[in-house]
Amino acid sequence: QGFLRAIGEARLITPLRSEGGHRRYSRYQLRVAARARELVDQGTPIEAACRIVILEDQLEEAQRINAEHRRAAESANPTAAA
């Protein structure tokens, strides 16, 4: 719980709140937190770990978008892919 609060303070994740004020985390947020914990356990400062996780997430998203564009281009011009 303390680690989740710390990465929340570092603005890596922002939990939703229940009506009673309890923090609620999505599965995605918990995966992100687990990756940050892994980096911190390896000796990376928490701020750097948060930045690394953000950059990894951005890279993954960019690669997904590139793959979609590539598939769309291949569908539009199937002879160019051959």
N, C-alpha and C. Protein backbone atom coordinates (compact mmCIF):
# COMPACT_ATOMS: atom_id res chain seq x y z
N GLN A 1 0.82 -1.19 0.00
CA GLN A 1 0.00 0.00 0.00
C GLN A 1 0.86 1.25 0.00
N GLY A 2 1.92 1.23 0.76
CA GLY A 2 2.81 2.38 0.79
C GLY A 2 3.46 2.65 -0.55
N PHE A 3 3.82 1.57 -1.24
CA PHE A 3 4.44 1.73 -2.56
C PHE A 3 3.42 2.29 -3.55
N LEU A 4 2.18 1.81 -3.50
CA LEU A 4 1.15 2.34 -4.38
C LEU A 4 0.92 3.83 -4.12
N ARG A 5 0.96 4.23 -2.86
CA ARG A 5 0.82 5.66 -2.54
C ARG A 5 2.00 6.45 -3.09
N ALA A 6 3.21 5.88 -2.97
CA ALA A 6 4.42 6.56 -3.43
C ALA A 6 4.39 6.77 -4.94
N ILE A 7 3.97 5.76 -5.70
CA ILE A 7 3.92 5.95 -7.15
C ILE A 7 2.73 6.82 -7.54
N GLY A 8 1.73 6.87 -6.69
CA GLY A 8 0.63 7.82 -6.90
C GLY A 8 1.11 9.25 -6.72
N GLU A 9 1.94 9.46 -5.70
CA GLU A 9 2.51 10.79 -5.46
C GLU A 9 3.46 11.18 -6.58
N ALA A 10 4.13 10.20 -7.19
CA ALA A 10 5.02 10.45 -8.33
C ALA A 10 4.20 10.61 -9.62
N ARG A 11 2.89 10.47 -9.51
CA ARG A 11 1.95 10.64 -10.62
C ARG A 11 2.10 9.59 -11.72
N LEU A 12 2.56 8.41 -11.33
CA LEU A 12 2.61 7.31 -12.30
C LEU A 12 1.20 6.76 -12.50
N ILE A 13 0.47 6.62 -11.42
CA ILE A 13 -0.92 6.16 -11.49
C ILE A 13 -1.77 7.05 -10.60
N THR A 14 -3.03 7.16 -10.96
CA THR A 14 -3.99 7.92 -10.15
C THR A 14 -5.19 7.01 -9.91
N PRO A 15 -5.32 6.50 -8.70
CA PRO A 15 -6.42 5.57 -8.45
C PRO A 15 -7.76 6.29 -8.40
N LEU A 16 -8.79 5.55 -8.74
CA LEU A 16 -10.15 6.05 -8.53
C LEU A 16 -10.45 5.91 -7.05
N ARG A 17 -11.49 6.55 -6.61
CA ARG A 17 -11.89 6.46 -5.20
C ARG A 17 -13.30 5.88 -5.09
N SER A 18 -13.48 5.01 -4.11
CA SER A 18 -14.81 4.48 -3.84
C SER A 18 -15.60 5.56 -3.10
N GLU A 19 -16.86 5.31 -2.92
CA GLU A 19 -17.69 6.27 -2.18
C GLU A 19 -17.17 6.47 -0.76
N GLY A 20 -16.56 5.43 -0.22
CA GLY A 20 -16.01 5.51 1.13
C GLY A 20 -14.61 6.12 1.17
N GLY A 21 -14.07 6.50 0.02
CA GLY A 21 -12.76 7.13 -0.05
C GLY A 21 -11.60 6.17 -0.22
N HIS A 22 -11.89 4.88 -0.40
CA HIS A 22 -10.83 3.90 -0.59
C HIS A 22 -10.28 3.98 -2.01
N ARG A 23 -8.98 3.74 -2.14
CA ARG A 23 -8.36 3.75 -3.46
C ARG A 23 -8.76 2.50 -4.24
N ARG A 24 -9.04 2.68 -5.52
CA ARG A 24 -9.40 1.57 -6.42
C ARG A 24 -8.45 1.61 -7.60
N TYR A 25 -7.78 0.49 -7.86
CA TYR A 25 -6.80 0.40 -8.94
C TYR A 25 -7.31 -0.54 -10.02
N SER A 26 -7.08 -0.17 -11.28
CA SER A 26 -7.44 -1.06 -12.39
C SER A 26 -6.35 -2.12 -12.53
N ARG A 27 -6.64 -3.15 -13.31
CA ARG A 27 -5.63 -4.18 -13.57
C ARG A 27 -4.42 -3.57 -14.27
N TYR A 28 -4.68 -2.65 -15.19
CA TYR A 28 -3.58 -1.98 -15.89
C TYR A 28 -2.70 -1.22 -14.89
N GLN A 29 -3.32 -0.49 -13.98
CA GLN A 29 -2.55 0.26 -12.98
C GLN A 29 -1.73 -0.67 -12.10
N LEU A 30 -2.28 -1.82 -11.77
CA LEU A 30 -1.54 -2.77 -10.95
C LEU A 30 -0.37 -3.38 -11.73
N ARG A 31 -0.55 -3.59 -13.04
CA ARG A 31 0.57 -4.07 -13.88
C ARG A 31 1.68 -3.03 -13.93
N VAL A 32 1.30 -1.77 -14.10
CA VAL A 32 2.27 -0.67 -14.13
C VAL A 32 3.00 -0.60 -12.79
N ALA A 33 2.25 -0.72 -11.70
CA ALA A 33 2.85 -0.67 -10.37
C ALA A 33 3.82 -1.84 -10.16
N ALA A 34 3.46 -3.01 -10.66
CA ALA A 34 4.33 -4.17 -10.52
C ALA A 34 5.64 -3.96 -11.27
N ARG A 35 5.56 -3.36 -12.47
CA ARG A 35 6.78 -3.09 -13.23
C ARG A 35 7.65 -2.06 -12.51
N ALA A 36 7.03 -1.03 -11.96
CA ALA A 36 7.78 -0.02 -11.21
C ALA A 36 8.43 -0.67 -9.98
N ARG A 37 7.72 -1.54 -9.31
CA ARG A 37 8.25 -2.23 -8.12
C ARG A 37 9.46 -3.07 -8.51
N GLU A 38 9.37 -3.73 -9.65
CA GLU A 38 10.48 -4.56 -10.15
C GLU A 38 11.73 -3.69 -10.34
N LEU A 39 11.56 -2.52 -10.95
CA LEU A 39 12.69 -1.63 -11.18
C LEU A 39 13.26 -1.09 -9.86
N VAL A 40 12.38 -0.72 -8.94
CA VAL A 40 12.83 -0.22 -7.64
C VAL A 40 13.57 -1.31 -6.88
N ASP A 41 13.07 -2.53 -6.95
CA ASP A 41 13.73 -3.65 -6.27
C ASP A 41 15.13 -3.92 -6.84
N GLN A 42 15.34 -3.51 -8.11
CA GLN A 42 16.65 -3.67 -8.74
C GLN A 42 17.57 -2.49 -8.42
N GLY A 43 17.08 -1.53 -7.63
CA GLY A 43 17.91 -0.41 -7.21
C GLY A 43 17.67 0.90 -7.93
N THR A 44 16.67 0.95 -8.80
CA THR A 44 16.35 2.18 -9.51
C THR A 44 15.57 3.11 -8.59
N PRO A 45 15.95 4.38 -8.51
CA PRO A 45 15.15 5.33 -7.70
C PRO A 45 13.71 5.38 -8.20
N ILE A 46 12.78 5.61 -7.30
CA ILE A 46 11.35 5.54 -7.65
C ILE A 46 10.98 6.52 -8.76
N GLU A 47 11.53 7.73 -8.74
CA GLU A 47 11.21 8.72 -9.78
C GLU A 47 11.69 8.22 -11.15
N ALA A 48 12.89 7.65 -11.18
CA ALA A 48 13.43 7.11 -12.44
C ALA A 48 12.62 5.90 -12.88
N ALA A 49 12.23 5.05 -11.95
CA ALA A 49 11.43 3.88 -12.29
C ALA A 49 10.10 4.31 -12.91
N CYS A 50 9.49 5.33 -12.36
CA CYS A 50 8.22 5.82 -12.90
C CYS A 50 8.41 6.34 -14.33
N ARG A 51 9.49 7.08 -14.54
CA ARG A 51 9.77 7.62 -15.89
C ARG A 51 10.02 6.48 -16.88
N ILE A 52 10.77 5.47 -16.45
CA ILE A 52 11.04 4.32 -17.32
C ILE A 52 9.74 3.62 -17.70
N VAL A 53 8.87 3.42 -16.73
CA VAL A 53 7.60 2.74 -16.99
C VAL A 53 6.76 3.56 -17.97
N ILE A 54 6.73 4.86 -17.80
CA ILE A 54 5.98 5.73 -18.71
C ILE A 54 6.54 5.62 -20.13
N LEU A 55 7.87 5.67 -20.25
CA LEU A 55 8.50 5.57 -21.57
C LEU A 55 8.26 4.21 -22.20
N GLU A 56 8.31 3.14 -21.41
CA GLU A 56 8.03 1.80 -21.94
C GLU A 56 6.59 1.73 -22.47
N ASP A 57 5.67 2.32 -21.72
CA ASP A 57 4.27 2.32 -22.12
C ASP A 57 4.08 3.11 -23.41
N GLN A 58 4.73 4.27 -23.52
CA GLN A 58 4.64 5.08 -24.73
C GLN A 58 5.23 4.34 -25.93
N LEU A 59 6.34 3.66 -25.73
CA LEU A 59 6.96 2.89 -26.81
C LEU A 59 6.04 1.78 -27.28
N GLU A 60 5.45 1.07 -26.35
CA GLU A 60 4.53 -0.02 -26.70
C GLU A 60 3.35 0.52 -27.51
N GLU A 61 2.80 1.65 -27.10
CA GLU A 61 1.68 2.26 -27.81
C GLU A 61 2.10 2.69 -29.22
N ALA A 62 3.28 3.30 -29.36
CA ALA A 62 3.78 3.72 -30.66
C ALA A 62 3.98 2.52 -31.58
N GLN A 63 4.50 1.43 -31.04
CA GLN A 63 4.70 0.23 -31.85
C GLN A 63 3.36 -0.36 -32.29
N ARG A 64 2.36 -0.31 -31.42
CA ARG A 64 1.03 -0.81 -31.78
C ARG A 64 0.43 0.04 -32.91
N ILE A 65 0.56 1.35 -32.81
CA ILE A 65 0.04 2.25 -33.83
C ILE A 65 0.77 2.03 -35.16
N ASN A 66 2.08 1.89 -35.10
CA ASN A 66 2.86 1.63 -36.32
C ASN A 66 2.42 0.33 -36.99
N ALA A 67 2.18 -0.70 -36.20
CA ALA A 67 1.74 -1.98 -36.76
C ALA A 67 0.37 -1.82 -37.42
N GLU A 68 -0.53 -1.04 -36.82
CA GLU A 68 -1.84 -0.79 -37.42
C GLU A 68 -1.70 -0.06 -38.75
N HIS A 69 -0.84 0.96 -38.79
CA HIS A 69 -0.62 1.70 -40.02
C HIS A 69 -0.03 0.80 -41.10
N ARG A 70 0.90 -0.05 -40.71
CA ARG A 70 1.52 -0.97 -41.65
C ARG A 70 0.48 -1.93 -42.23
N ARG A 71 -0.37 -2.48 -41.37
CA ARG A 71 -1.43 -3.39 -41.85
C ARG A 71 -2.40 -2.66 -42.78
N ALA A 72 -2.76 -1.42 -42.42
CA ALA A 72 -3.67 -0.64 -43.26
C ALA A 72 -3.03 -0.36 -44.62
N ALA A 73 -1.76 -0.01 -44.63
CA ALA A 73 -1.05 0.27 -45.90
C ALA A 73 -0.97 -0.99 -46.75
N GLU A 74 -0.72 -2.12 -46.12
CA GLU A 74 -0.64 -3.38 -46.87
C GLU A 74 -2.00 -3.78 -47.42
N SER A 75 -3.06 -3.49 -46.66
CA SER A 75 -4.42 -3.80 -47.14
C SER A 75 -4.80 -2.91 -48.31
N ALA A 76 -4.37 -1.65 -48.25
CA ALA A 76 -4.71 -0.69 -49.32
C ALA A 76 -3.93 -0.98 -50.59
N ASN A 77 -2.72 -1.55 -50.45
CA ASN A 77 -1.85 -1.81 -51.60
C ASN A 77 -1.19 -3.17 -51.44
N PRO A 78 -1.96 -4.25 -51.65
CA PRO A 78 -1.43 -5.60 -51.39
C PRO A 78 -0.24 -5.97 -52.30
N THR A 79 -0.12 -5.39 -53.47
CA THR A 79 1.01 -5.74 -54.35
C THR A 79 2.33 -5.16 -53.85
N ALA A 80 2.28 -4.07 -53.11
CA ALA A 80 3.49 -3.46 -52.58
C ALA A 80 4.10 -4.32 -51.48
N ALA A 81 3.28 -5.09 -50.79
CA ALA A 81 3.76 -5.93 -49.69
C ALA A 81 4.46 -7.17 -50.21
N ALA A 82 4.20 -7.54 -51.44
CA ALA A 82 4.77 -8.78 -51.99
C ALA A 82 6.18 -8.65 -52.43
